[in-house]
CSV table of C-alpha atoms and ligand atoms in Angstrom, one decimal:
chain,number,residue,atom,x,y,z
A,8,MET,CA,25.9,6.6,39.9
A,9,VAL,CA,24.8,3.9,37.5
A,10,ASN,CA,26.9,3.1,34.4
A,11,THR,CA,24.1,3.5,31.9
A,12,ALA,CA,26.2,2.2,29.0
A,13,THR,CA,26.7,-1.1,30.9
A,14,SER,CA,23.0,-1.4,31.8
A,15,LEU,CA,22.0,-0.8,28.2
A,16,ASP,CA,24.4,-3.4,26.9
A,17,ALA,CA,23.2,-5.9,29.6
A,18,PHE,CA,19.6,-5.2,28.5
A,19,ALA,CA,20.4,-5.8,24.9
A,20,ARG,CA,22.4,-9.0,25.7
A,21,GLY,CA,19.5,-10.3,27.8
A,22,LYS,CA,17.0,-9.7,24.9
A,23,LEU,CA,19.3,-11.4,22.4
A,24,ALA,CA,19.8,-14.4,24.6
A,25,SER,CA,16.1,-14.8,24.9
A,26,LEU,CA,15.7,-14.6,21.1
A,27,ASP,CA,18.5,-17.2,20.7
A,28,ALA,CA,16.8,-19.6,23.1
A,29,GLN,CA,13.6,-19.4,21.0
A,30,ARG,CA,15.5,-19.8,17.8
A,31,LEU,CA,14.1,-16.4,16.8
A,32,ARG,CA,17.3,-14.4,16.5
A,33,ARG,CA,17.9,-13.1,13.0
A,34,GLN,CA,21.2,-12.3,11.3
A,35,LEU,CA,22.1,-10.2,8.4
A,36,VAL,CA,23.8,-12.3,5.8
A,37,GLU,CA,25.8,-10.6,3.0
A,38,SER,CA,24.0,-11.5,-0.2
A,39,HIS,CA,25.5,-10.9,-3.6
A,40,ARG,CA,22.7,-10.9,-6.1
A,41,ASP,CA,24.7,-12.1,-9.0
A,42,ASP,CA,21.8,-11.7,-11.4
A,43,ALA,CA,18.1,-11.5,-10.7
A,44,ILE,CA,17.6,-15.0,-9.5
A,45,TRP,CA,21.0,-16.3,-8.3
A,46,ILE,CA,22.5,-15.2,-5.0
A,47,THR,CA,26.0,-15.9,-3.6
A,48,ARG,CA,26.0,-16.2,0.2
A,49,ASN,CA,29.0,-17.4,2.3
A,50,GLY,CA,30.7,-18.3,-0.9
A,51,LYS,CA,27.8,-20.5,-2.1
A,52,ARG,CA,25.7,-19.9,-5.1
A,53,LEU,CA,22.0,-20.4,-4.5
A,54,LEU,CA,18.9,-20.1,-6.7
A,55,SER,CA,16.7,-17.7,-4.8
A,56,PHE,CA,13.0,-18.4,-4.1
A,57,SER,CA,13.0,-15.7,-1.5
A,58,CYS,CA,13.2,-12.4,-3.4
A,59,ASN,CA,10.2,-10.2,-4.0
A,60,ASP,CA,11.7,-9.2,-7.4
A,61,TYR,CA,8.9,-11.1,-9.1
A,62,LEU,CA,9.7,-9.8,-12.6
A,63,ASN,CA,13.5,-9.7,-12.1
A,64,LEU,CA,13.4,-6.0,-13.0
A,65,THR,CA,16.0,-5.0,-10.3
A,66,GLN,CA,18.6,-6.0,-12.9
A,67,HIS,CA,16.8,-5.4,-16.2
A,68,PRO,CA,19.2,-3.5,-18.5
A,69,GLU,CA,16.6,-1.1,-19.8
A,70,ILE,CA,15.5,-0.2,-16.3
A,71,VAL,CA,19.0,0.1,-15.0
A,72,GLU,CA,19.8,2.4,-17.9
A,73,ALA,CA,16.8,4.6,-17.2
A,74,SER,CA,17.9,5.0,-13.6
A,75,ILE,CA,21.5,5.8,-14.6
A,76,THR,CA,20.3,8.4,-17.2
A,77,ALA,CA,18.1,10.1,-14.6
A,78,THR,CA,20.9,10.1,-12.0
A,79,ARG,CA,23.3,11.7,-14.5
A,80,ARG,CA,20.7,14.4,-15.3
A,81,TRP,CA,19.2,15.1,-11.9
A,82,GLY,CA,21.8,13.8,-9.3
A,83,VAL,CA,21.8,11.0,-6.8
A,84,GLY,CA,19.4,12.5,-4.3
A,85,SER,CA,16.3,14.7,-4.4
A,86,GLY,CA,17.7,17.3,-1.9
A,87,GLY,CA,14.6,17.8,0.2
A,88,SER,CA,11.1,17.0,1.1
A,89,ARG,CA,8.9,17.0,-2.0
A,90,LEU,CA,6.9,19.9,-0.5
A,91,VAL,CA,10.1,22.0,-0.4
A,92,THR,CA,12.5,21.4,-3.2
A,93,GLY,CA,12.6,17.6,-3.7
A,94,ASN,CA,9.8,17.4,-6.2
A,95,HIS,CA,11.7,16.8,-9.4
A,96,PRO,CA,9.6,16.4,-12.6
A,97,LEU,CA,9.8,12.6,-12.7
A,98,PHE,CA,7.3,12.3,-9.7
A,99,SER,CA,4.4,13.6,-11.6
A,100,GLU,CA,5.1,11.3,-14.6
A,101,LEU,CA,5.2,8.3,-12.2
A,102,GLU,CA,2.1,9.4,-10.3
A,103,THR,CA,0.1,9.9,-13.5
A,104,LYS,CA,1.0,6.3,-14.6
A,105,LEU,CA,0.1,4.8,-11.2
A,106,ALA,CA,-3.2,6.5,-11.1
A,107,ALA,CA,-4.1,5.4,-14.6
A,108,LEU,CA,-3.1,1.8,-13.8
A,109,LYS,CA,-5.3,1.7,-10.7
A,110,GLY,CA,-8.2,3.5,-12.2
A,111,CYS,CA,-7.9,6.4,-9.8
A,112,GLU,CA,-7.9,10.2,-10.3
A,113,ALA,CA,-4.6,10.7,-8.6
A,114,ALA,CA,-1.6,9.2,-6.9
A,115,CYS,CA,1.0,10.2,-4.3
A,116,VAL,CA,4.4,8.6,-4.1
A,117,PHE,CA,6.1,8.1,-0.7
A,118,GLY,CA,9.7,7.1,0.3
A,119,SER,CA,8.6,3.5,0.8
A,120,GLY,CA,5.6,1.3,1.3
A,121,TYR,CA,6.1,1.3,5.1
A,122,LEU,CA,6.3,5.1,5.1
A,123,ALA,CA,3.1,5.2,3.0
A,124,ASN,CA,1.1,3.1,5.5
A,125,ILE,CA,2.3,5.0,8.6
A,126,GLY,CA,1.5,8.3,6.9
A,127,ILE,CA,-1.8,7.6,5.1
A,128,ILE,CA,-3.7,5.9,8.0
A,129,PRO,CA,-3.2,8.6,10.7
A,130,ALA,CA,-4.0,11.3,8.1
A,131,ILE,CA,-7.4,9.7,7.4
A,132,VAL,CA,-8.5,8.5,10.8
A,133,GLY,CA,-7.9,9.6,14.4
A,134,LYS,CA,-9.0,9.3,18.1
A,135,SER,CA,-12.7,9.2,17.5
A,136,ASP,CA,-12.6,6.6,14.7
A,137,LEU,CA,-12.7,2.8,14.3
A,138,LEU,CA,-10.1,0.8,12.4
A,139,LEU,CA,-10.9,-2.8,11.4
A,140,VAL,CA,-7.8,-4.7,10.4
A,141,ASP,CA,-7.4,-8.2,9.0
A,142,GLU,CA,-5.4,-10.2,11.6
A,143,LEU,CA,-2.7,-11.1,9.0
A,144,ALA,CA,-2.2,-7.6,7.6
A,145,HIS,CA,1.3,-6.4,7.1
A,146,ALA,CA,3.3,-5.0,10.1
A,147,CYS,CA,3.3,-1.5,8.7
A,148,ILE,CA,-0.6,-1.4,8.5
A,149,TRP,CA,-0.6,-2.2,12.2
A,150,ALA,CA,2.0,0.5,12.8
A,151,GLY,CA,-0.1,3.1,10.9
A,152,ALA,CA,-3.2,2.0,12.7
A,153,ALA,CA,-1.6,2.4,16.1
A,154,LEU,CA,-0.2,5.8,15.2
A,155,SER,CA,-3.7,7.0,14.3
A,156,GLY,CA,-4.8,6.8,18.0
A,157,GLY,CA,-8.1,5.4,16.9
A,158,ARG,CA,-9.8,2.2,18.2
A,159,VAL,CA,-8.2,-0.8,16.4
A,160,ILE,CA,-10.0,-4.1,16.2
A,161,ARG,CA,-8.7,-7.1,14.3
A,162,PHE,CA,-11.0,-9.3,12.3
A,163,SER,CA,-10.3,-13.0,11.5
A,164,HIS,CA,-8.4,-13.5,8.3
A,165,ASN,CA,-10.5,-12.9,5.2
A,166,ASN,CA,-13.6,-13.4,7.3
A,167,VAL,CA,-16.1,-10.9,5.9
A,168,ALA,CA,-18.9,-12.1,8.3
A,169,HIS,CA,-16.7,-11.4,11.3
A,170,ALA,CA,-15.9,-7.9,10.0
A,171,ALA,CA,-19.7,-7.4,9.5
A,172,ASP,CA,-20.4,-8.4,13.1
A,173,LEU,CA,-17.8,-6.0,14.4
A,174,LEU,CA,-19.2,-3.1,12.3
A,175,ALA,CA,-22.8,-3.9,13.4
A,176,VAL,CA,-21.7,-3.7,17.0
A,177,HIS,CA,-19.2,-0.9,17.0
A,178,ARG,CA,-19.7,1.3,13.9
A,179,HIS,CA,-22.2,3.6,15.6
A,180,GLU,CA,-19.8,4.4,18.5
A,181,HIS,CA,-17.4,6.1,16.1
A,182,GLN,CA,-17.3,9.0,13.7
A,183,HIS,CA,-15.4,7.3,10.8
A,184,ALA,CA,-14.6,3.7,10.2
A,185,LEU,CA,-11.7,2.4,8.1
A,186,MET,CA,-11.1,-1.2,7.0
A,187,LEU,CA,-7.6,-2.3,6.3
A,188,THR,CA,-6.3,-5.4,4.5
A,189,ASP,CA,-3.5,-6.7,2.4
A,190,HIS,CA,-4.7,-7.4,-1.1
A,191,VAL,CA,-2.2,-10.2,-1.6
A,192,PHE,CA,-1.2,-11.5,1.9
A,193,SER,CA,2.6,-11.2,2.1
A,194,MET,CA,3.3,-14.4,4.1
A,195,ASP,CA,0.3,-16.5,2.8
A,196,GLY,CA,-0.1,-15.5,-0.8
A,197,ASP,CA,-3.9,-15.6,-0.7
A,198,LEU,CA,-6.1,-12.8,-1.8
A,199,ALA,CA,-8.5,-10.6,0.2
A,200,PRO,CA,-12.2,-10.8,-0.7
A,201,VAL,CA,-12.0,-7.2,-2.0
A,202,GLY,CA,-15.4,-7.1,-3.7
A,203,ALA,CA,-17.2,-8.4,-0.5
A,204,LEU,CA,-15.3,-6.0,1.7
A,205,MET,CA,-16.3,-3.1,-0.6
A,206,ASN,CA,-20.0,-4.1,-0.3
A,207,LEU,CA,-19.6,-4.3,3.5
A,208,ALA,CA,-17.9,-0.9,3.6
A,209,SER,CA,-20.8,0.7,1.7
A,210,GLN,CA,-23.4,-0.9,4.0
A,211,HIS,CA,-21.8,0.6,7.1
A,212,ASP,CA,-20.5,3.9,5.7
A,213,ALA,CA,-16.9,2.7,6.2
A,214,TRP,CA,-13.8,3.3,4.0
A,215,LEU,CA,-11.7,0.5,2.6
A,216,MET,CA,-7.9,0.6,2.2
A,217,THR,CA,-6.0,-2.2,0.4
A,218,ASP,CA,-2.3,-2.8,0.4
A,219,ASP,CA,-1.3,-4.2,-3.0
A,220,ALA,CA,2.4,-4.5,-2.4
A,221,HIS,CA,2.5,-8.1,-3.8
A,222,GLY,CA,-0.1,-7.6,-6.6
A,223,LEU,CA,1.1,-4.6,-8.6
A,224,GLY,CA,2.6,-5.8,-11.8
A,225,VAL,CA,2.0,-9.5,-11.4
A,226,LEU,CA,-1.7,-10.0,-10.9
A,227,ARG,CA,-4.3,-8.9,-13.4
A,228,THR,CA,-6.6,-7.2,-11.0
A,229,THR,CA,-10.0,-6.0,-12.1
A,230,PRO,CA,-10.5,-2.4,-10.8
A,231,HIS,CA,-12.6,-2.6,-7.6
A,232,GLN,CA,-13.1,1.1,-7.0
A,233,VAL,CA,-11.4,0.7,-3.7
A,234,PRO,CA,-11.1,4.3,-2.5
A,235,LEU,CA,-7.6,3.9,-0.9
A,236,GLN,CA,-5.2,1.7,-2.8
A,237,MET,CA,-1.6,1.7,-1.6
A,238,GLY,CA,1.3,-0.4,-2.6
A,239,THR,CA,5.1,-0.4,-3.1
A,240,LEU,CA,7.5,0.1,-5.9
A,241,SER,CA,10.0,-2.3,-4.3
A,242,LYS,CA,8.6,-5.6,-5.3
A,243,ALA,CA,7.6,-6.5,-8.9
A,244,ILE,CA,8.5,-2.9,-9.9
A,245,GLY,CA,12.1,-3.7,-8.8
A,246,ALA,CA,12.9,-0.2,-7.5
A,247,TYR,CA,11.9,1.5,-4.2
A,248,GLY,CA,9.1,3.7,-2.9
A,249,GLY,CA,5.5,3.5,-1.9
A,250,TYR,CA,2.3,5.0,-3.3
A,251,LEU,CA,-1.3,5.8,-2.7
A,252,CYS,CA,-3.9,5.9,-5.5
A,253,ALA,CA,-7.1,7.7,-4.6
A,254,SER,CA,-9.4,10.5,-5.6
A,255,ARG,CA,-7.9,14.0,-6.2
A,256,PRO,CA,-9.1,15.5,-2.9
A,257,VAL,CA,-7.9,12.5,-0.9
A,258,VAL,CA,-4.4,12.6,-2.5
A,259,GLU,CA,-4.3,16.4,-1.9
A,260,LEU,CA,-5.1,15.8,1.8
A,261,ILE,CA,-2.5,13.2,2.1
A,262,ARG,CA,0.1,15.5,0.5
A,263,ASN,CA,-0.7,18.0,3.3
A,264,ARG,CA,-1.2,15.8,6.3
A,265,ALA,CA,0.7,12.5,6.0
A,266,ARG,CA,3.7,13.2,8.2
A,267,SER,CA,5.9,10.6,6.5
A,268,PHE,CA,5.3,12.5,3.3
A,269,VAL,CA,5.7,16.0,4.6
A,270,TYR,CA,8.7,15.4,6.8
A,271,SER,CA,10.7,13.0,4.8
A,272,THR,CA,13.0,13.5,1.8
A,273,GLY,CA,11.7,12.7,-1.6
A,274,LEU,CA,13.0,9.6,-3.4
A,275,PRO,CA,16.1,9.9,-5.5
A,276,PRO,CA,15.5,10.7,-9.2
A,277,GLY,CA,17.1,7.5,-10.4
A,278,THR,CA,14.7,5.4,-8.3
A,279,VAL,CA,11.7,7.2,-9.7
A,280,ALA,CA,12.9,6.9,-13.2
A,281,ALA,CA,13.4,3.1,-12.7
A,282,ALA,CA,9.8,2.8,-11.5
A,283,ILE,CA,8.5,4.6,-14.5
A,284,ALA,CA,10.6,2.4,-16.9
A,285,ALA,CA,9.4,-0.7,-15.0
A,286,LEU,CA,5.7,0.3,-15.4
A,287,ASP,CA,6.3,0.9,-19.1
A,288,PHE,CA,7.9,-2.5,-19.5
A,289,ILE,CA,5.1,-4.3,-17.7
A,290,ALA,CA,2.5,-2.6,-19.8
A,291,ARG,CA,4.3,-3.8,-22.9
A,292,GLU,CA,5.0,-7.4,-21.7
A,293,PRO,CA,1.8,-8.9,-20.3
A,294,ALA,CA,2.9,-12.5,-21.1
A,295,TYR,CA,6.1,-12.0,-19.2
A,296,ALA,CA,4.3,-10.4,-16.2
A,297,ALA,CA,2.1,-13.6,-16.0
A,298,ARG,CA,5.0,-15.9,-15.5
A,299,PRO,CA,5.5,-15.7,-11.8
A,300,LEU,CA,2.0,-16.8,-11.1
A,301,ALA,CA,2.3,-19.6,-13.7
A,302,ARG,CA,5.5,-20.9,-11.9
A,303,ALA,CA,3.8,-20.7,-8.5
A,304,ARG,CA,1.0,-22.8,-10.0
A,305,GLN,CA,3.4,-25.3,-11.5
A,306,PHE,CA,4.8,-25.7,-7.9
A,307,THR,CA,1.5,-26.1,-6.1
A,308,LEU,CA,0.3,-28.6,-8.7
A,309,ALA,CA,3.5,-30.7,-8.3
A,310,LEU,CA,3.1,-30.8,-4.5
A,311,GLY,CA,-0.7,-31.2,-4.4
A,312,LEU,CA,-1.1,-27.9,-2.6
A,313,PRO,CA,-4.1,-25.6,-3.1
A,314,GLU,CA,-3.6,-23.7,-6.4
A,315,ALA,CA,-1.5,-20.6,-5.9
A,316,GLU,CA,-3.4,-17.3,-6.1
A,317,SER,CA,-0.3,-15.2,-6.3
A,318,PRO,CA,3.5,-15.7,-6.8
A,319,ILE,CA,3.8,-16.4,-3.0
A,320,VAL,CA,3.4,-19.9,-1.7
A,321,PRO,CA,3.7,-20.8,2.0
A,322,LEU,CA,4.6,-24.2,3.3
A,323,VAL,CA,3.6,-24.1,7.0
A,324,LEU,CA,5.8,-26.4,9.1
A,325,GLY,CA,5.0,-25.4,12.7
A,326,ASP,CA,7.8,-24.5,15.0
A,327,ALA,CA,10.8,-22.3,14.2
A,328,GLU,CA,13.3,-25.1,14.5
A,329,THR,CA,11.5,-27.2,11.9
A,330,ALA,CA,11.3,-24.3,9.4
A,331,LEU,CA,15.0,-23.6,9.9
A,332,THR,CA,16.0,-27.2,9.3
A,333,ALA,CA,13.9,-27.4,6.2
A,334,SER,CA,15.5,-24.2,4.9
A,335,ASP,CA,19.0,-25.7,5.5
A,336,ILE,CA,18.1,-28.9,3.6
A,337,LEU,CA,17.1,-26.8,0.6
A,338,SER,CA,20.2,-24.7,0.9
A,339,GLU,CA,22.4,-27.8,0.7
A,340,ALA,CA,20.7,-28.6,-2.6
A,341,GLY,CA,21.3,-25.1,-3.9
A,342,PHE,CA,18.0,-23.3,-3.2
A,343,LEU,CA,17.6,-20.2,-1.1
A,344,VAL,CA,14.3,-20.4,0.7
A,345,ALA,CA,14.0,-18.3,3.9
A,346,ALA,CA,12.4,-19.7,7.0
A,347,ILE,CA,9.8,-17.2,8.2
A,348,ARG,CA,9.3,-17.2,11.9
A,349,PRO,CA,7.4,-15.2,14.6
A,350,PRO,CA,6.8,-12.3,14.9
A,351,THR,CA,6.5,-12.1,11.1
A,352,VAL,CA,3.9,-14.9,11.3
A,353,PRO,CA,1.8,-16.2,14.3
A,354,PRO,CA,3.5,-18.6,16.7
A,355,GLY,CA,3.3,-22.2,15.6
A,356,THR,CA,3.0,-21.3,11.9
A,357,SER,CA,6.7,-21.0,11.1
A,358,ARG,CA,7.1,-21.8,7.4
A,359,LEU,CA,9.0,-21.8,4.2
A,360,ARG,CA,7.9,-19.0,2.0
A,361,PHE,CA,8.5,-19.5,-1.7
A,362,THR,CA,8.3,-16.6,-4.1
A,363,PHE,CA,8.3,-17.3,-7.8
A,364,THR,CA,9.7,-15.0,-10.4
A,365,ALA,CA,9.5,-14.7,-14.2
A,366,GLN,CA,13.0,-16.1,-14.8
A,367,HIS,CA,12.9,-19.2,-12.7
A,368,PRO,CA,13.6,-22.1,-15.0
A,369,ALA,CA,10.6,-24.5,-15.0
A,370,ALA,CA,13.0,-27.5,-14.6
A,371,GLU,CA,14.3,-25.9,-11.3
A,372,VAL,CA,10.8,-25.5,-10.0
A,373,ASP,CA,10.2,-29.2,-10.6
A,374,ARG,CA,13.5,-30.1,-8.9
A,375,LEU,CA,12.6,-28.0,-5.9
A,376,ALA,CA,9.1,-29.6,-5.6
A,377,ALA,CA,10.6,-33.1,-5.9
A,378,LEU,CA,13.1,-32.3,-3.1
A,379,ILE,CA,10.4,-31.0,-0.8
A,380,LYS,CA,8.4,-34.2,-1.5
A,381,SER,CA,11.3,-36.5,-0.7
A,382,ARG,CA,13.0,-34.6,2.1
A,383,ILE,CA,10.7,-32.2,3.9
A,384,LEU,CA,7.1,-33.3,3.8
A,385,PRO,CA,7.9,-36.8,5.2
A,386,ALA,CA,9.7,-35.2,8.1
A,387,THR,CA,6.8,-33.1,9.3
A,388,ALA,CA,3.4,-34.2,10.5
A,389,ALA,CA,2.1,-30.6,10.6
A,390,PRO,CA,-1.1,-30.1,8.7
A,391,GLN,CA,-0.7,-28.2,5.5
A,392,HIS,CA,-1.9,-24.6,5.4
A,393,SER,CA,-4.6,-23.8,2.9
B,417,PLP,C1,6.8,-5.1,1.6
B,417,PLP,C2,5.4,-4.7,2.1
B,417,PLP,C3,5.2,-3.4,2.5
B,417,PLP,C4,6.4,-2.4,2.7
B,417,PLP,O1,6.8,-1.9,1.5
B,417,PLP,P1,8.3,-1.3,1.4
B,417,PLP,O2,8.3,-0.5,0.2
B,417,PLP,O3,9.2,-2.5,1.4
B,417,PLP,O4,8.5,-0.5,2.7
B,417,PLP,C5,4.0,-3.0,2.9
B,417,PLP,N1,2.9,-3.8,2.8
B,417,PLP,C6,3.1,-5.1,2.4
B,417,PLP,C7,1.9,-6.0,2.3
B,417,PLP,C8,4.4,-5.6,2.1
B,417,PLP,O5,4.5,-6.8,1.7
């Protein structure tokens, strides 16, 4: 008889040793978010340039209060799937606001952005269909694409001509075609050519789905009439949850067929109330909402990098070791900037990923840029990412 507990542990230890050897092992570090920009870790206070809390709304008093009030009134959990008993009245208020913001007829709120993507994609396309995915699309888009059982082909990053070639060759072999891309790329901060992709989709009778996880609330996007617009409530919105904005029939189909919607518990009322309060706040404060991008541009200007298109700025350094060392240097100077390594980014493109938020003091952004100039750029010969 084999002792399966022992063989399982040996398997796990072997995998972990291999991650260690490649400097790819990750650790959970207890992080006290003292306020919306400062974090205490291992007893050390650091200014964070690694949170996705672009508008620092996770700790905004008005939004916290809205969450507490809803929790007192409706309880800490929703008690069931939204299709059974979990559909408390705050959902329709949030969905109405999201749909209006995105210029769509309707919206559907999910438990998270990840759950949204793995639910929406297989509900729209299946075995006989074609999926074209930008090679740098977020992990949960790939997960949803794989779950669909359709034929998945990647196109070169933001390369509309490549996507066009693939459609010209393969579109006719499939019943439906779906193109998938991040709107703001999560590890690169650049934007998808949404207008050109929309044109391409219409030429080939394909559908387009964009993931606006990092755009909602911080980028003034002109409505593109993208038929499937998903995103998250966990970044600039500061709360938690995912959503799809689309036409009424599409949203109705998703509510019936997206398995991560049907078979998962609805979000807690306090979370939904926080998202509603955050959307109201953003609508009232456009100048404040523009600040993360302005800080990112201050940073790229100071370093002579290509002008930031979003609040995310990558500094590609090459191997994992170099990125980790750079992160340590910044940490010693009081900055928290996570090193991003494979498999989150392609091998050889390990990087520092900076996220800028509304409350970052301009002087600290300058100090950070100066430190990178003096301590990090001279130590790496790797070409800069553009
Ligand atoms: C963060 C992120 C998600 C996942 O959203 P969660 O709400 O955190 O599950 C999906 N897509 C992109 C592009 C993201 O950056």
